[in-house]
Amino acid sequence: MIARSTMCATRPGRRRAILLLLPLALLAGCASRESRVEAALVKAGVSARLAACLAPRLAERLSDDQLRALAAAARRPPGDDRKARVGDVVARVAGTGDPAIIDAVTKSGIHCALKG
């Protein structure tokens, strides 16, 4: 009987711990998603500074399938080692035919360009 009452006494503590850690776990999931988007943009030739600005906005606005389509479309052509500008990425993703991807990249690119 004592063990049972002790167990019940610790449950609220566990619940509090879970409730406190849950938002951190969710944020960690978002951060890793954003970091994957940022890495894909850099691999596509976008500057690290621009990729850091675009990644959180794109990760928030696009589904995983759309992000995969974006990554595939944004790839640099073979032999192209120059840094990509927002207009270059928009031109590449226009081929996806997905208006949500084109809209997200265009709006995020304008935001980041104006932000400086």
Coordinates of C-alpha atoms in Angstrom, one line a residue:
M1 CA 0.0 0.0 0.0
I2 CA 2.8 2.4 0.8
A3 CA 4.5 1.8 -2.6
R4 CA 1.2 2.5 -4.4
S5 CA 0.7 5.9 -2.6
T6 CA 4.3 6.8 -3.3
M7 CA 3.8 6.0 -7.0
C8 CA 0.7 8.2 -7.2
A9 CA 2.6 11.0 -5.5
T10 CA 5.2 11.0 -8.2
R11 CA 2.8 11.0 -11.2
P12 CA 2.0 14.7 -11.0
G13 CA 5.8 15.4 -11.1
R14 CA 6.1 13.2 -14.1
R15 CA 3.2 15.0 -15.8
R16 CA 4.8 18.4 -15.1
A17 CA 8.1 17.2 -16.5
I18 CA 6.4 15.9 -19.6
L19 CA 4.5 19.1 -20.1
L20 CA 7.6 21.1 -19.7
L21 CA 9.7 19.0 -22.1
L22 CA 7.0 18.6 -24.8
P23 CA 7.4 22.1 -26.2
L24 CA 11.2 21.6 -26.3
A25 CA 10.8 18.4 -28.2
L26 CA 8.5 20.1 -30.7
L27 CA 11.0 23.0 -31.1
A28 CA 13.8 20.5 -31.7
G29 CA 11.7 18.9 -34.4
C30 CA 11.2 22.3 -36.1
A31 CA 14.8 23.2 -35.7
S32 CA 16.0 20.0 -37.4
R33 CA 13.5 20.5 -40.2
E34 CA 14.6 24.1 -40.7
S35 CA 18.3 23.0 -40.7
R36 CA 17.6 20.4 -43.4
V37 CA 15.9 23.0 -45.5
E38 CA 18.7 25.4 -44.9
A39 CA 21.3 22.8 -45.9
A40 CA 19.4 22.0 -49.1
L41 CA 19.3 25.6 -50.0
V42 CA 23.0 26.0 -49.5
K43 CA 23.6 22.9 -51.6
A44 CA 21.4 24.5 -54.3
G45 CA 23.9 27.5 -54.3
V46 CA 22.0 29.9 -52.1
S47 CA 24.3 31.9 -49.8
A48 CA 24.4 30.8 -46.2
R49 CA 22.9 34.1 -45.1
L50 CA 20.0 34.0 -47.5
A51 CA 19.4 30.3 -46.8
A52 CA 19.2 31.0 -43.0
C53 CA 16.5 33.6 -43.7
L54 CA 14.5 31.5 -46.1
A55 CA 14.6 28.2 -44.3
P56 CA 12.3 28.9 -41.3
R57 CA 9.7 30.6 -43.5
L58 CA 9.7 27.7 -46.1
A59 CA 9.7 25.0 -43.4
E60 CA 6.7 26.6 -41.8
R61 CA 4.7 27.1 -45.0
L62 CA 5.4 24.0 -47.0
S63 CA 4.7 20.3 -46.4
D64 CA 7.4 17.6 -46.4
D65 CA 6.4 16.6 -49.9
Q66 CA 6.6 20.2 -51.1
L67 CA 10.0 20.6 -49.5
R68 CA 11.2 17.5 -51.3
A69 CA 9.9 18.9 -54.6
L70 CA 11.5 22.3 -53.8
A71 CA 14.9 20.6 -53.1
A72 CA 14.7 18.6 -56.3
A73 CA 13.8 21.7 -58.4
A74 CA 16.3 24.0 -56.7
R75 CA 19.3 21.9 -57.5
R76 CA 22.1 23.6 -59.3
P77 CA 22.7 22.6 -62.9
P78 CA 25.9 20.5 -63.3
G79 CA 29.0 22.7 -63.5
D80 CA 27.2 25.8 -62.1
D81 CA 29.2 26.9 -59.1
R82 CA 28.0 30.5 -58.8
K83 CA 25.8 31.6 -55.9
A84 CA 22.1 31.5 -56.6
R85 CA 20.0 34.6 -56.1
V86 CA 16.3 34.5 -55.1
G87 CA 15.4 35.0 -58.7
D88 CA 17.4 32.0 -59.7
V89 CA 15.7 29.8 -57.2
V90 CA 12.2 31.1 -58.2
A91 CA 13.0 30.4 -61.8
R92 CA 14.1 26.8 -60.9
V93 CA 11.1 26.1 -58.8
A94 CA 8.6 27.4 -61.3
G95 CA 9.0 24.1 -63.0
T96 CA 7.4 22.3 -60.1
G97 CA 4.0 23.6 -61.2
D98 CA 3.0 23.8 -57.5
P99 CA 1.6 27.3 -56.9
A100 CA 2.2 27.0 -53.1
I101 CA 5.9 26.3 -53.6
I102 CA 6.3 29.1 -56.0
D103 CA 4.3 31.5 -53.8
A104 CA 6.3 30.5 -50.6
V105 CA 9.7 30.9 -52.3
T106 CA 8.7 34.2 -54.0
K107 CA 7.2 35.8 -50.8
S108 CA 10.0 34.5 -48.6
G109 CA 12.6 35.7 -51.0
I110 CA 11.1 39.2 -51.2
H111 CA 10.9 39.2 -47.4
C112 CA 14.6 38.2 -47.0
A113 CA 15.8 40.6 -49.8
L114 CA 14.0 43.5 -48.1
K115 CA 15.3 42.4 -44.7
G116 CA 18.8 42.6 -46.0

